[in-house]
Every structure is written in C-alpha cells, then in structure tokens.
Amino acid sequence: MAAVSYRQQALEESWDAIVIGSGMGGLTAAALLARHGGKRVLVLERHYAAGGYTHTFRRPGYEWDVGVHYIGQVADPRSPVRAAFDHLTGGRLQWSPMPEVYDRVLLGANSYDFVRGTARFKERLRKYFPREERAIDAYFRAVRSAVRWSAPYFAEKAIPARAAQVLGGLLRAPYLRWAGRTTGEVLRGLTRDEELIGVLTGQWGDYGLPPGESSFTAHANIAEHYFEGGFYPVGGAGRIAPSIAPAIEERGGRIVVGAEVAAIRIAGGRATGVRMVDGREFTAPVVVSNAGAAATFERLLPPETPGIGGMLAALRRLPASMAYLTLYIGARGAARELGLSGTNLWIHPSRDHDANVARFARDPEAPFPLVFLSFPSAKDPEFETRYPGRSTVEAVAPVPYDWFQRWEETRWKRRGADYESFKERLAERLRAEAERYAPGLRGRIEHAELSTPLSARHFMNYSRGEAYGLAATPARFRERLLRAQTPVPGLYLAGQDVALAGVTGALFGGAVAASAVLGRNLMSVLTRPAKP
C-alpha cells in the first residue's frame, strides 16, 4: 500500500505507537517497532511524499533525489549498514556501485581522487603526499579508533535513564576523547601539511561543518563510511521508503502523508498521542518524534510540559547545522552522451575550508566555499529506462540561513520579487559551476530549479533550513540530554539528532529509539547479516 493521503484515509483513533515524520529515522523506528514489538504504528508525515530526505521529486521528463547522493558500506551483505537495509526492506532494495573514483576533491587547481578500497585509497594518498606516510597511517588509525568507540556511546542513548546515570560515563568516555575535539585539532596533531588536511576534509559537506567547527567523530564516521566506495539505490532514492513500508503495514500500521502534527498531547505528565492541525487527535502510549529535537521541544510540546526546561536550555546552546542551496538541473541527452559519470565532484576555492566559509558568510559575491556536483542519472542503472535521452545533475552549496531570514514568513512560490531576484543570481552562479566542470551540459539544459534554505524549511520543517539537524560540534556530542528517552515519559526521539548526520546516521538513530521503546538491543538484530 505504501503511503496514503491523510484526507483520503479513514484512520482509527487509537494506535500502539505514533511516529512523527517519515524520514529515515522515523521509518526505521516504525519498522522495528512493528516487526520486533508487534506494534500497530501510525507514521504521520506533513509533506506530500514519504521518506524525508530520501524522497524524490519529478518535473516533466526528469526526476531528482533531494538528499541521497550516495551510500557507503552496502557492497558486502555482511556489513552492518547493508544488513540494516536488508533487514528493514526484506532485501527489496538493490544497490549499484559508483565508479572506482567515487569522490573527486578539487582544491583550487589541484585535483585528488578518492578511490574505492581502504588500502588503495591509503596508497593513493601516499602518492599524492609521499612525505606524509606516517601522518596518513596515523589518520586511518584515528578514524578507526573513533568509529570503534561509537557503539558503546550510542548504546548509552538507548538504555534506561537510571542505568545511564551509573554506566553512562564509562560508555561515553572513549568516544568523547575523539568527539570532544574538532576535526582540525585532531588533524593538525597528525600533520603540518595543510594541503593534506584540505584533502582529507574535502567531504565536509557530508556532515555540514568545516574542520575548525566539526567534531572529529562526525568526520571519522563519514570518512570511514565511504572507504569501500559509494553506492546508489537502483531505481533511485525514491525506492527506499516504499521498500520499508511493508514492514510497517504487515502489522496493521500506516504511513500517512499530508498529515501535519500541531502538538504532542500530554496528560498526567506523559505523552499520550498527538493533535493534528485540523484538530483531530490520535492516541498512543508511545510517541516517537523524528521531527528533530528542536522542533519537538520548541514547537510540538506545550511550554508548560513538566521536565523539559533542561532540554530547552540545551537546545539553545546548540546551533543548527548548515543550510544549503541545491540547483536541480535537467538536460537533453543521456549521461554517456553528455560525458557525465557517477563520480561526485567536491569543488573548493582553496584548501582552507574554514576561511572559505567565513569569507562567503561576509560577502555573498565571494566564491562558494564548496560546490558539490552529483549526477544521479549516471548512478542509477534504471534511469535511462525511465527517462530515455535525459540526464540530471544536482549542484549543492552551503549558504548562511540568515541571508534568507527576512522572507521566512512568506509563502512558498509567493516570496516576492526581491527573493526571486536573489535566488536567480545564486542559481546562475551554480549553473555556471556545473557547466564549467561538466561542459557537456552547455546548450543542453532544459530545466534548472533552485531550492533554498526556505525550501527545506517549508518541506522538511527545519526552522533554519538545516540539512543535518543539530550541528555536529564537539558540544553536541557532549550533551547528555540528546538521548532516545526524553524527560517526558512516553516520548522518544529518533533520527539524526540522536545519532549522526545523513541517511545511515538517521537510520541508526531510529534503531536507538526503537531499542529504547522496547527495552532491548535492536541494533544487534538490525545489523546481523541474514542467513544465506
């Protein structure tokens, strides 16, 4: 059945659990609660499409993903990430490998290839930087150490609060030794070669902060995630949510779109359900919010809710992650004809990512601190069948939300001439970057549509248009209150804010939430490879 429209669906009032938001974290939590807890779960999505940042959208003749540009660690069915996707989807989701060079990092005029395979990537770095062999080896050891200690850290987020008070310090300490330092601090402790540091952090857009601000663990988890290459869902990112839906529906659950939650109901000091914007109410003894910690506590809970003062104070201390522009480009001609490959391009004006970000924040006419070019039509082997003779490109760049704040109370597609003019200038600059680095696009572009941070605010309900929830700073990982269990009995958090940025981060954030609800370690079940 997959997702149904809220207005067209007759829904029962009472459920075993309600999940707010159908992003990767919400779908994972719902599927695990259904499969391993036997619960009838109602998933409520305010957007017209399920999937959050995994959904796709279409224009005549074209289709784009909005957040899934590549996934790592899915080649081997025995890997935890692949096992998790197979468990959630029943093996229905298939993966296509990207080229051997899955990412290409450009620092000014210099180009560096990220090749598939840890040993081969390490050797490539040694060729680029022959005097830095010791630093490169130390870097890979640091990444492995940070990732290894992530398991007990995130397990602490699922155990009961009393147990966390006793064991939490021991479970968190090894991870926090890495998480408490910025990426820049750790790398400058390994090498003085700023070009090498610029290369190693060239994917910083995957976790939304440059090296001077990001926690090293945010960097390490993303970097290690792609060491064995990048992969793309066969049929596009839009296959992810429908592949998970049967696990929810086979236990009597529903995924409902166009269903906006106005508030979480509180009775007797605990969460008892939700109230919709149309006044309708649904009840459940368990409410899981995948709407983000800030939206949950600042907008969905009544301000007089007992026990939330500490969380509100913590959220005021933690900034949102970075916002982005995305230019969605559609062009005549198949990917091969236009010379487009599946390799992502990370284009930076220089190796100093922090300085690039700061300069752009001061001056909108300065070079983009990063332009990420993704070619989904070249990654999906089925795209040519669905859209013969067409290609798609996505050009992504980080941008300060403050530039758009004066239009935040305007309506989508009705934001005024000043907004459209500003948006058009940014779109033209991104288009020029795409045509510069993918020259086959010149004269072939039929469609170019820009989304701004206000688009993310409108569709994803992130108040500052952020892509990755709370910013991945050292302070964010030290915050004890960012757990699946909240101070409100019956209310749980899922998604990126509980775990890490990105699709797989949100997935494991959903697993942590479901584990907390059911009082059992579902992570071990989720990541256990299926028997052949």
Short mmCIF file of C-alpha atoms in Angstrom, two decimals:
data_model
loop_
_atom_site.label_atom_id
_atom_site.label_comp_id
_atom_site.label_asym_id
_atom_site.label_seq_id
_atom_site.Cartn_x
_atom_site.Cartn_y
_atom_site.Cartn_z
CA MET A 1 0.00 0.00 0.00
CA ALA A 2 2.86 2.43 0.89
CA ALA A 3 1.91 5.98 1.85
CA VAL A 4 -1.69 7.20 1.75
CA SER A 5 -3.16 10.69 1.89
CA TYR A 6 -4.38 11.91 5.27
CA ARG A 7 -7.50 13.48 3.80
CA GLN A 8 -8.41 10.35 1.86
CA GLN A 9 -7.77 7.79 4.60
CA ALA A 10 -10.14 6.69 7.35
CA LEU A 11 -7.89 6.23 10.37
CA GLU A 12 -8.58 4.71 13.73
CA GLU A 13 -8.10 6.97 16.73
CA SER A 14 -6.04 4.58 18.87
CA TRP A 15 -2.62 3.09 17.98
CA ASP A 16 0.17 1.20 19.72
CA ALA A 17 2.70 3.85 18.70
CA ILE A 18 2.76 7.07 16.71
CA VAL A 19 5.81 8.24 14.77
CA ILE A 20 6.04 11.90 13.75
CA GLY A 21 7.94 12.21 10.48
CA SER A 22 8.68 9.62 7.79
CA GLY A 23 12.35 10.35 7.27
CA MET A 24 14.87 7.54 7.56
CA GLY A 25 14.87 7.65 11.37
CA GLY A 26 11.08 7.57 11.63
CA LEU A 27 10.64 4.76 9.13
CA THR A 28 13.34 2.70 10.83
CA ALA A 29 11.81 3.16 14.27
CA ALA A 30 8.34 2.31 12.96
CA ALA A 31 9.51 -0.78 11.08
CA LEU A 32 11.41 -2.13 14.08
CA LEU A 33 8.55 -1.44 16.49
CA ALA A 34 6.21 -3.30 14.15
CA ARG A 35 8.48 -6.23 13.39
CA HIS A 36 10.03 -6.79 16.81
CA GLY A 37 7.37 -5.33 19.08
CA GLY A 38 4.28 -6.38 17.13
CA LYS A 39 3.02 -2.79 17.30
CA ARG A 40 0.49 -1.10 15.07
CA VAL A 41 2.32 2.11 14.19
CA LEU A 42 0.87 5.26 12.68
CA VAL A 43 3.51 7.29 10.81
CA LEU A 44 2.45 10.90 10.20
CA GLU A 45 4.22 12.92 7.50
CA ARG A 46 3.38 16.58 6.86
CA HIS A 47 4.91 16.53 3.34
CA TYR A 48 3.03 15.16 0.33
CA ALA A 49 5.66 12.42 -0.08
CA ALA A 50 7.04 9.96 2.46
CA GLY A 51 10.75 9.47 3.04
CA GLY A 52 12.04 12.82 4.28
CA TYR A 53 15.41 13.47 2.66
CA THR A 54 15.20 10.09 0.91
CA HIS A 55 12.26 11.07 -1.28
CA THR A 56 12.48 12.16 -4.91
CA PHE A 57 10.56 14.75 -6.87
CA ARG A 58 9.70 14.99 -10.55
CA ARG A 59 9.25 17.52 -13.29
CA PRO A 60 8.12 16.55 -16.82
CA GLY A 61 10.79 14.23 -18.15
CA TYR A 62 13.03 14.35 -15.07
CA GLU A 63 13.48 13.07 -11.52
CA TRP A 64 15.90 14.11 -8.75
CA ASP A 65 16.77 12.87 -5.28
CA VAL A 66 16.75 15.53 -2.58
CA GLY A 67 19.22 14.10 -0.09
CA VAL A 68 20.56 10.67 -1.06
CA HIS A 69 23.63 11.25 -3.21
CA TYR A 70 25.44 8.06 -2.25
CA ILE A 71 25.55 5.44 0.49
CA GLY A 72 28.59 3.53 1.71
CA GLN A 73 29.19 0.11 3.23
CA VAL A 74 26.48 -1.73 1.29
CA ALA A 75 28.63 -3.84 -1.07
CA ASP A 76 29.14 -6.65 1.42
CA PRO A 77 25.90 -8.24 2.73
CA ARG A 78 27.80 -8.95 5.96
CA SER A 79 28.46 -5.27 6.69
CA PRO A 80 26.25 -3.69 9.41
CA VAL A 81 24.90 -0.99 7.08
CA ARG A 82 23.95 -3.42 4.32
CA ALA A 83 22.49 -5.84 6.88
CA ALA A 84 20.40 -2.99 8.31
CA PHE A 85 18.97 -2.00 4.93
CA ASP A 86 18.29 -5.65 4.07
CA HIS A 87 16.55 -6.18 7.41
CA LEU A 88 14.34 -3.11 7.01
CA THR A 89 13.47 -3.72 3.36
CA GLY A 90 13.40 -7.52 3.28
CA GLY A 91 16.16 -7.36 0.67
CA ARG A 92 13.91 -5.46 -1.75
CA LEU A 93 16.35 -2.56 -2.12
CA GLN A 94 19.23 -3.14 -4.54
CA TRP A 95 22.45 -1.14 -4.88
CA SER A 96 24.52 -0.04 -7.85
CA PRO A 97 28.23 0.68 -7.33
CA MET A 98 29.57 4.07 -8.27
CA PRO A 99 32.82 4.30 -10.25
CA GLU A 100 36.11 3.28 -8.69
CA VAL A 101 36.74 7.00 -8.09
CA TYR A 102 33.60 7.76 -6.14
CA ASP A 103 34.63 11.27 -4.99
CA ARG A 104 36.97 13.78 -6.59
CA VAL A 105 38.13 16.64 -4.37
CA LEU A 106 39.28 19.84 -6.06
CA LEU A 107 41.23 22.42 -4.05
CA GLY A 108 41.71 25.37 -6.34
CA ALA A 109 43.62 23.99 -9.36
CA ASN A 110 44.59 20.74 -7.63
CA SER A 111 42.56 17.53 -8.02
CA TYR A 112 42.56 14.43 -5.80
CA ASP A 113 40.75 11.14 -6.35
CA PHE A 114 39.12 9.13 -3.57
CA VAL A 115 39.33 5.54 -4.77
CA ARG A 116 37.37 2.51 -3.60
CA GLY A 117 39.08 0.31 -1.01
CA THR A 118 40.83 1.39 2.18
CA ALA A 119 44.25 0.04 1.20
CA ARG A 120 44.05 1.51 -2.30
CA PHE A 121 42.88 4.89 -1.00
CA LYS A 122 45.69 4.97 1.53
CA GLU A 123 48.20 4.17 -1.20
CA ARG A 124 46.76 6.92 -3.43
CA LEU A 125 47.19 9.44 -0.62
CA ARG A 126 50.80 8.33 -0.19
CA LYS A 127 51.42 9.02 -3.87
CA TYR A 128 49.91 12.48 -3.55
CA PHE A 129 51.84 13.18 -0.34
CA PRO A 130 54.97 10.97 -0.30
CA ARG A 131 56.47 12.79 2.69
CA GLU A 132 53.35 12.28 4.82
CA GLU A 133 53.23 8.48 5.01
CA ARG A 134 53.43 8.42 8.80
CA ALA A 135 50.70 11.07 9.14
CA ILE A 136 48.45 9.20 6.68
CA ASP A 137 48.83 5.95 8.62
CA ALA A 138 48.08 7.82 11.88
CA TYR A 139 44.98 9.36 10.30
CA PHE A 140 43.50 5.98 9.40
CA ARG A 141 44.23 4.69 12.90
CA ALA A 142 42.48 7.71 14.41
CA VAL A 143 39.42 7.24 12.18
CA ARG A 144 39.18 3.55 13.08
CA SER A 145 39.52 4.30 16.79
CA ALA A 146 36.82 6.98 16.75
CA VAL A 147 34.42 4.73 14.85
CA ARG A 148 35.16 1.70 17.05
CA TRP A 149 34.13 3.57 20.19
CA SER A 150 30.89 4.83 18.69
CA ALA A 151 28.96 1.62 19.52
CA PRO A 152 29.01 1.96 23.33
CA TYR A 153 28.44 5.72 23.07
CA PHE A 154 25.24 5.29 21.09
CA ALA A 155 24.15 2.27 23.14
CA GLU A 156 24.08 4.59 26.17
CA LYS A 157 21.45 6.68 24.39
CA ALA A 158 19.01 3.76 24.39
CA ILE A 159 19.36 2.34 27.89
CA PRO A 160 17.05 3.49 30.73
CA ALA A 161 17.95 6.80 32.36
CA ARG A 162 18.87 5.22 35.71
CA ALA A 163 21.24 2.77 34.06
CA ALA A 164 22.73 5.62 32.04
CA GLN A 165 23.45 7.52 35.24
CA VAL A 166 25.51 4.58 36.51
CA LEU A 167 27.13 3.32 33.30
CA GLY A 168 26.93 6.36 31.04
CA GLY A 169 30.30 7.81 31.88
CA LEU A 170 32.13 4.56 31.11
CA LEU A 171 30.22 4.03 27.87
CA ARG A 172 30.75 7.57 26.63
CA ALA A 173 34.31 8.37 27.71
CA PRO A 174 36.37 6.63 24.97
CA TYR A 175 34.24 8.17 22.19
CA LEU A 176 34.30 11.62 23.76
CA ARG A 177 38.09 11.63 23.69
CA TRP A 178 37.66 11.99 19.92
CA ALA A 179 34.27 13.72 19.83
CA GLY A 180 35.41 16.50 22.17
CA ARG A 181 37.98 17.77 19.67
CA THR A 182 37.40 19.40 16.31
CA THR A 183 38.46 17.74 13.10
CA GLY A 184 41.02 20.47 12.56
CA GLU A 185 42.54 19.97 16.00
CA VAL A 186 42.96 16.24 15.51
CA LEU A 187 44.44 16.51 12.02
CA ARG A 188 46.85 19.27 12.92
CA GLY A 189 48.07 16.99 15.66
CA LEU A 190 49.00 14.49 12.94
CA THR A 191 50.45 16.68 10.18
CA ARG A 192 51.52 20.20 9.33
CA ASP A 193 50.67 19.76 5.65
CA GLU A 194 47.64 21.99 5.13
CA GLU A 195 47.04 20.61 1.64
CA LEU A 196 46.72 17.09 3.06
CA ILE A 197 44.31 18.37 5.71
CA GLY A 198 42.29 20.09 2.98
CA VAL A 199 42.07 16.85 1.00
CA LEU A 200 41.14 14.65 3.96
CA THR A 201 38.36 17.07 4.93
CA GLY A 202 37.19 17.68 1.36
CA GLN A 203 33.90 15.84 2.06
CA TRP A 204 32.97 18.17 4.96
CA GLY A 205 29.68 18.96 3.25
CA ASP A 206 28.56 15.41 4.10
CA TYR A 207 28.32 16.39 7.77
CA GLY A 208 27.75 20.12 7.40
CA LEU A 209 30.65 21.84 9.19
CA PRO A 210 34.20 22.78 8.14
CA PRO A 211 37.11 21.23 10.08
CA GLY A 212 37.52 24.09 12.53
CA GLU A 213 33.97 23.58 13.85
CA SER A 214 33.08 19.91 13.36
CA SER A 215 33.64 17.18 15.91
CA PHE A 216 36.27 14.73 14.70
CA THR A 217 33.85 11.86 15.25
CA ALA A 218 31.41 13.38 12.76
CA HIS A 219 34.23 13.46 10.22
CA ALA A 220 35.53 9.99 11.12
CA ASN A 221 32.19 8.23 10.80
CA ILE A 222 31.52 9.77 7.38
CA ALA A 223 35.06 9.22 6.08
CA GLU A 224 35.13 5.57 7.15
CA HIS A 225 31.63 5.06 5.76
CA TYR A 226 32.95 5.63 2.21
CA PHE A 227 36.37 3.96 2.36
CA GLU A 228 34.99 0.96 0.47
CA GLY A 229 33.28 3.13 -2.14
CA GLY A 230 29.92 4.71 -2.84
CA PHE A 231 26.66 3.11 -3.97
CA TYR A 232 23.29 4.33 -5.21
CA PRO A 233 19.84 2.73 -4.89
CA VAL A 234 18.79 1.00 -8.08
CA GLY A 235 15.70 2.85 -9.26
CA GLY A 236 16.63 5.98 -7.32
CA ALA A 237 16.37 7.14 -3.73
CA GLY A 238 12.58 7.13 -4.01
CA ARG A 239 12.69 3.32 -3.71
CA ILE A 240 13.84 3.46 -0.08
CA ALA A 241 10.59 4.41 1.69
CA PRO A 242 8.33 2.04 -0.32
CA SER A 243 10.80 -0.78 0.37
CA ILE A 244 10.47 -0.24 4.14
CA ALA A 245 6.70 0.33 4.15
CA PRO A 246 5.66 -3.38 4.10
CA ALA A 247 7.40 -4.00 7.43
CA ILE A 248 5.12 -1.35 8.97
CA GLU A 249 1.94 -2.26 7.13
CA GLU A 250 2.09 -6.02 7.66
CA ARG A 251 1.43 -5.41 11.39
CA GLY A 252 -1.52 -3.12 10.66
CA GLY A 253 0.42 0.15 10.62
CA ARG A 254 0.01 3.05 8.21
CA ILE A 255 2.19 5.74 6.63
CA VAL A 256 0.09 8.83 6.05
CA VAL A 257 1.23 11.89 4.05
CA GLY A 258 -0.19 15.41 4.10
CA ALA A 259 -0.66 14.86 7.85
CA GLU A 260 0.73 17.72 9.91
CA VAL A 261 1.01 17.35 13.67
CA ALA A 262 0.22 20.52 15.62
CA ALA A 263 1.18 19.27 19.08
CA ILE A 264 2.06 16.25 21.16
CA ARG A 265 -0.67 15.53 23.68
CA ILE A 266 0.37 15.48 27.33
CA ALA A 267 -1.81 14.01 30.07
CA GLY A 268 -0.69 13.18 33.58
CA GLY A 269 2.82 14.34 32.73
CA ARG A 270 3.31 11.83 29.88
CA ALA A 271 2.86 11.76 26.11
CA THR A 272 -0.46 10.20 25.14
CA GLY A 273 -0.75 10.97 21.43
CA VAL A 274 -0.90 13.88 19.01
CA ARG A 275 -3.24 16.64 17.90
CA MET A 276 -3.32 17.43 14.18
CA VAL A 277 -3.56 20.89 12.64
CA ASP A 278 -7.20 20.16 11.75
CA GLY A 279 -7.97 19.44 15.40
CA ARG A 280 -8.22 15.69 15.04
CA GLU A 281 -6.49 13.62 17.74
CA PHE A 282 -4.80 10.23 17.77
CA THR A 283 -3.80 8.40 20.92
CA ALA A 284 -0.92 6.03 21.70
CA PRO A 285 1.12 5.14 24.78
CA VAL A 286 4.31 5.68 22.73
CA VAL A 287 5.14 8.74 20.62
CA VAL A 288 8.39 8.78 18.64
CA SER A 289 9.40 12.12 17.16
CA ASN A 290 11.58 12.14 14.07
CA ALA A 291 10.94 15.85 13.62
CA GLY A 292 14.25 16.85 15.19
CA ALA A 293 14.98 17.70 18.81
CA ALA A 294 14.46 21.45 18.36
CA ALA A 295 11.11 21.14 16.59
CA THR A 296 9.92 18.55 19.09
CA PHE A 297 10.66 20.53 22.24
CA GLU A 298 10.23 24.07 20.98
CA ARG A 299 7.17 23.67 18.75
CA LEU A 300 5.34 20.40 19.37
CA LEU A 301 5.33 20.27 23.17
CA PRO A 302 3.27 22.65 25.30
CA PRO A 303 5.69 25.05 27.06
CA GLU A 304 4.30 24.05 30.45
CA THR A 305 5.22 20.37 29.92
CA PRO A 306 6.93 19.17 33.12
CA GLY A 307 10.64 18.42 32.96
CA ILE A 308 11.56 19.97 29.60
CA GLY A 309 13.39 23.04 30.89
CA GLY A 310 16.79 21.35 30.79
CA MET A 311 16.32 20.19 27.22
CA LEU A 312 15.18 23.62 26.07
CA ALA A 313 18.24 25.18 27.68
CA ALA A 314 20.50 22.62 25.99
CA LEU A 315 18.95 23.26 22.59
CA ARG A 316 19.55 26.99 22.96
CA ARG A 317 23.25 26.20 23.39
CA LEU A 318 23.45 24.01 20.28
CA PRO A 319 23.30 25.65 16.84
CA ALA A 320 21.56 24.16 13.83
CA SER A 321 23.64 22.56 11.12
CA MET A 322 24.41 24.38 7.91
CA ALA A 323 21.80 25.19 5.28
CA TYR A 324 22.26 24.54 1.58
CA LEU A 325 21.27 25.63 -1.89
CA THR A 326 20.57 22.95 -4.49
CA LEU A 327 20.21 23.58 -8.20
CA TYR A 328 18.32 20.72 -9.85
CA ILE A 329 19.38 20.51 -13.48
CA GLY A 330 17.74 18.52 -16.26
CA ALA A 331 19.48 18.18 -19.63
CA ARG A 332 18.80 16.65 -23.04
CA GLY A 333 20.98 13.66 -23.74
CA ALA A 334 21.87 10.51 -21.85
CA ALA A 335 24.63 10.68 -19.24
CA ARG A 336 27.15 8.91 -21.51
CA GLU A 337 26.38 11.28 -24.37
CA LEU A 338 26.99 14.32 -22.15
CA GLY A 339 30.16 12.91 -20.63
CA LEU A 340 28.65 12.58 -17.16
CA SER A 341 29.93 9.89 -14.81
CA GLY A 342 28.82 8.81 -11.38
CA THR A 343 31.83 10.39 -9.67
CA ASN A 344 30.88 13.16 -7.24
CA LEU A 345 32.85 16.40 -7.50
CA TRP A 346 33.77 18.40 -4.38
CA ILE A 347 34.88 21.81 -5.64
CA HIS A 348 36.62 24.19 -3.20
CA PRO A 349 38.24 27.55 -3.97
CA SER A 350 41.20 26.69 -1.74
CA ARG A 351 42.39 24.15 0.83
CA ASP A 352 41.36 26.34 3.79
CA HIS A 353 37.73 25.31 4.22
CA ASP A 354 37.13 27.41 7.33
CA ALA A 355 38.43 30.57 5.65
CA ASN A 356 36.31 29.83 2.56
CA VAL A 357 33.16 29.54 4.70
CA ALA A 358 33.93 32.71 6.67
CA ARG A 359 34.66 34.74 3.52
CA PHE A 360 31.39 33.67 1.87
CA ALA A 361 29.38 34.44 5.02
CA ARG A 362 30.75 38.01 4.93
CA ASP A 363 30.31 38.51 1.19
CA PRO A 364 27.64 36.80 -0.93
CA GLU A 365 29.68 37.66 -4.04
CA ALA A 366 32.69 35.69 -2.80
CA PRO A 367 33.30 32.22 -4.27
CA PHE A 368 31.10 29.46 -2.93
CA PRO A 369 33.05 27.74 -0.13
CA LEU A 370 32.01 24.43 -1.65
CA VAL A 371 30.11 23.23 -4.70
CA PHE A 372 29.14 19.58 -4.69
CA LEU A 373 28.15 18.14 -8.07
CA SER A 374 26.20 14.89 -8.14
CA PHE A 375 24.99 13.07 -11.26
CA PRO A 376 22.09 10.81 -10.24
CA SER A 377 21.17 9.79 -13.78
CA ALA A 378 24.68 8.39 -14.18
CA LYS A 379 24.49 6.50 -10.88
CA ASP A 380 21.15 4.74 -11.37
CA PRO A 381 21.27 1.96 -13.99
CA GLU A 382 17.49 2.19 -14.43
CA PHE A 383 17.34 5.95 -15.07
CA GLU A 384 17.79 5.62 -18.83
CA THR A 385 14.87 3.19 -18.96
CA ARG A 386 12.58 5.58 -17.07
CA TYR A 387 13.78 8.75 -18.79
CA PRO A 388 15.44 7.88 -22.11
CA GLY A 389 17.68 10.55 -23.56
CA ARG A 390 17.68 12.66 -20.39
CA SER A 391 20.20 13.42 -17.65
CA THR A 392 20.07 15.04 -14.23
CA VAL A 393 22.62 16.93 -12.17
CA GLU A 394 22.47 18.42 -8.69
CA ALA A 395 24.71 21.34 -7.74
CA VAL A 396 24.80 21.88 -3.96
CA ALA A 397 26.41 24.72 -2.00
CA PRO A 398 26.28 25.70 1.69
CA VAL A 399 24.76 29.09 2.44
CA PRO A 400 24.03 31.12 5.59
CA TYR A 401 20.37 30.90 6.58
CA ASP A 402 20.49 34.50 7.81
CA TRP A 403 20.53 35.71 4.20
CA PHE A 404 17.00 34.32 3.78
CA GLN A 405 15.53 35.06 7.18
CA ARG A 406 13.64 38.18 6.09
CA TRP A 407 11.49 36.05 3.77
CA GLU A 408 10.78 33.20 6.19
CA GLU A 409 7.19 34.25 6.87
CA THR A 410 6.33 34.42 3.17
CA ARG A 411 4.67 31.54 1.34
CA TRP A 412 6.29 29.06 -1.00
CA LYS A 413 6.28 30.36 -4.60
CA ARG A 414 4.96 33.72 -3.30
CA ARG A 415 8.02 35.24 -1.67
CA GLY A 416 8.25 38.39 -3.77
CA ALA A 417 10.42 39.94 -6.47
CA ASP A 418 13.45 40.62 -4.23
CA TYR A 419 13.63 36.99 -3.21
CA GLU A 420 13.26 35.75 -6.78
CA SER A 421 15.99 38.11 -7.97
CA PHE A 422 18.40 36.98 -5.25
CA LYS A 423 17.54 33.37 -5.94
CA GLU A 424 18.09 33.81 -9.68
CA ARG A 425 21.60 35.24 -9.16
CA LEU A 426 22.56 32.29 -6.98
CA ALA A 427 21.07 29.84 -9.47
CA GLU A 428 23.05 31.34 -12.34
CA ARG A 429 26.28 31.04 -10.38
CA LEU A 430 25.63 27.39 -9.57
CA ARG A 431 24.68 26.70 -13.17
CA ALA A 432 27.95 28.25 -14.32
CA GLU A 433 29.88 25.99 -11.94
CA ALA A 434 28.03 22.93 -13.24
CA GLU A 435 28.74 23.84 -16.87
CA ARG A 436 32.39 24.57 -16.07
CA TYR A 437 33.05 21.16 -14.53
CA ALA A 438 30.59 19.21 -16.70
CA PRO A 439 30.98 21.01 -20.06
CA GLY A 440 28.73 18.53 -21.83
CA LEU A 441 25.80 20.34 -20.22
CA ARG A 442 26.35 23.52 -22.23
CA GLY A 443 23.45 24.17 -24.57
CA ARG A 444 21.62 21.05 -23.35
CA ILE A 445 19.98 22.26 -20.13
CA GLU A 446 16.17 22.23 -20.31
CA HIS A 447 15.33 22.69 -16.64
CA ALA A 448 17.14 24.39 -13.74
CA GLU A 449 15.31 24.86 -10.44
CA LEU A 450 16.87 26.18 -7.24
CA SER A 451 15.89 25.17 -3.73
CA THR A 452 16.98 27.47 -0.92
CA PRO A 453 17.03 27.04 2.87
CA LEU A 454 13.42 28.27 2.81
CA SER A 455 12.54 25.24 0.67
CA ALA A 456 13.95 22.98 3.40
CA ARG A 457 12.06 25.00 6.00
CA HIS A 458 8.81 24.59 4.04
CA PHE A 459 9.09 20.92 3.08
CA MET A 460 11.27 19.43 5.83
CA ASN A 461 10.07 21.64 8.69
CA TYR A 462 13.59 22.56 9.80
CA SER A 463 13.30 26.09 11.20
CA ARG A 464 16.63 27.29 9.76
CA GLY A 465 16.63 25.16 6.64
CA GLU A 466 19.32 22.90 8.08
CA ALA A 467 20.06 19.61 6.37
CA TYR A 468 21.57 17.70 9.27
CA GLY A 469 19.59 18.72 12.35
CA LEU A 470 21.76 19.94 15.19
CA ALA A 471 25.28 20.96 14.19
CA ALA A 472 27.90 18.24 14.66
CA THR A 473 30.08 20.28 17.03
CA PRO A 474 32.01 18.83 19.99
CA ALA A 475 29.41 20.38 22.31
CA ARG A 476 26.62 18.46 20.60
CA PHE A 477 28.26 15.11 21.38
CA ARG A 478 28.90 16.08 25.00
CA GLU A 479 25.21 16.88 25.56
CA ARG A 480 23.76 14.14 27.78
CA LEU A 481 20.12 15.01 27.11
CA LEU A 482 20.26 14.08 23.41
CA ARG A 483 19.01 10.56 24.03
CA ALA A 484 16.19 8.46 22.65
CA GLN A 485 14.42 8.62 26.02
CA THR A 486 13.28 12.15 26.75
CA PRO A 487 12.34 13.81 30.06
CA VAL A 488 8.70 13.25 29.04
CA PRO A 489 7.54 9.67 29.73
CA GLY A 490 6.20 8.01 26.61
CA LEU A 491 8.04 10.40 24.27
CA TYR A 492 11.15 9.29 22.36
CA LEU A 493 13.48 10.94 19.85
CA ALA A 494 14.71 9.30 16.65
CA GLY A 495 16.87 10.31 13.72
CA GLN A 496 19.99 12.38 13.17
CA ASP A 497 19.90 14.28 16.46
CA VAL A 498 20.09 11.01 18.40
CA ALA A 499 22.90 9.58 16.28
CA LEU A 500 24.83 11.06 13.36
CA ALA A 501 24.25 13.11 10.21
CA GLY A 502 22.99 11.62 6.98
CA VAL A 503 20.79 8.76 5.89
CA THR A 504 22.60 5.98 7.73
CA GLY A 505 23.03 8.19 10.80
CA ALA A 506 19.28 8.75 10.86
CA LEU A 507 18.69 5.03 10.31
CA PHE A 508 20.70 4.11 13.39
CA GLY A 509 19.04 6.95 15.30
CA GLY A 510 15.73 5.23 14.56
CA ALA A 511 17.14 1.93 15.79
CA VAL A 512 18.26 3.55 19.04
CA ALA A 513 14.74 4.92 19.55
CA ALA A 514 13.06 1.57 18.90
CA SER A 515 15.54 -0.12 21.26
CA ALA A 516 14.65 2.36 23.99
CA VAL A 517 10.92 1.81 23.48
CA LEU A 518 11.13 -1.99 23.58
CA GLY A 519 13.88 -2.20 26.18
CA ARG A 520 16.08 -4.48 24.07
CA ASN A 521 19.14 -4.13 21.88
CA LEU A 522 17.69 -3.98 18.40
CA MET A 523 20.94 -2.70 16.96
CA SER A 524 22.46 -6.17 17.17
CA VAL A 525 19.38 -7.63 15.47
CA LEU A 526 19.31 -4.95 12.79
CA THR A 527 22.96 -5.30 11.83
CA ARG A 528 23.09 -9.10 11.87
CA PRO A 529 23.54 -10.42 8.32
CA ALA A 530 20.69 -12.53 7.02
CA LYS A 531 21.37 -16.23 6.76
CA PRO A 532 22.04 -17.34 3.17
#
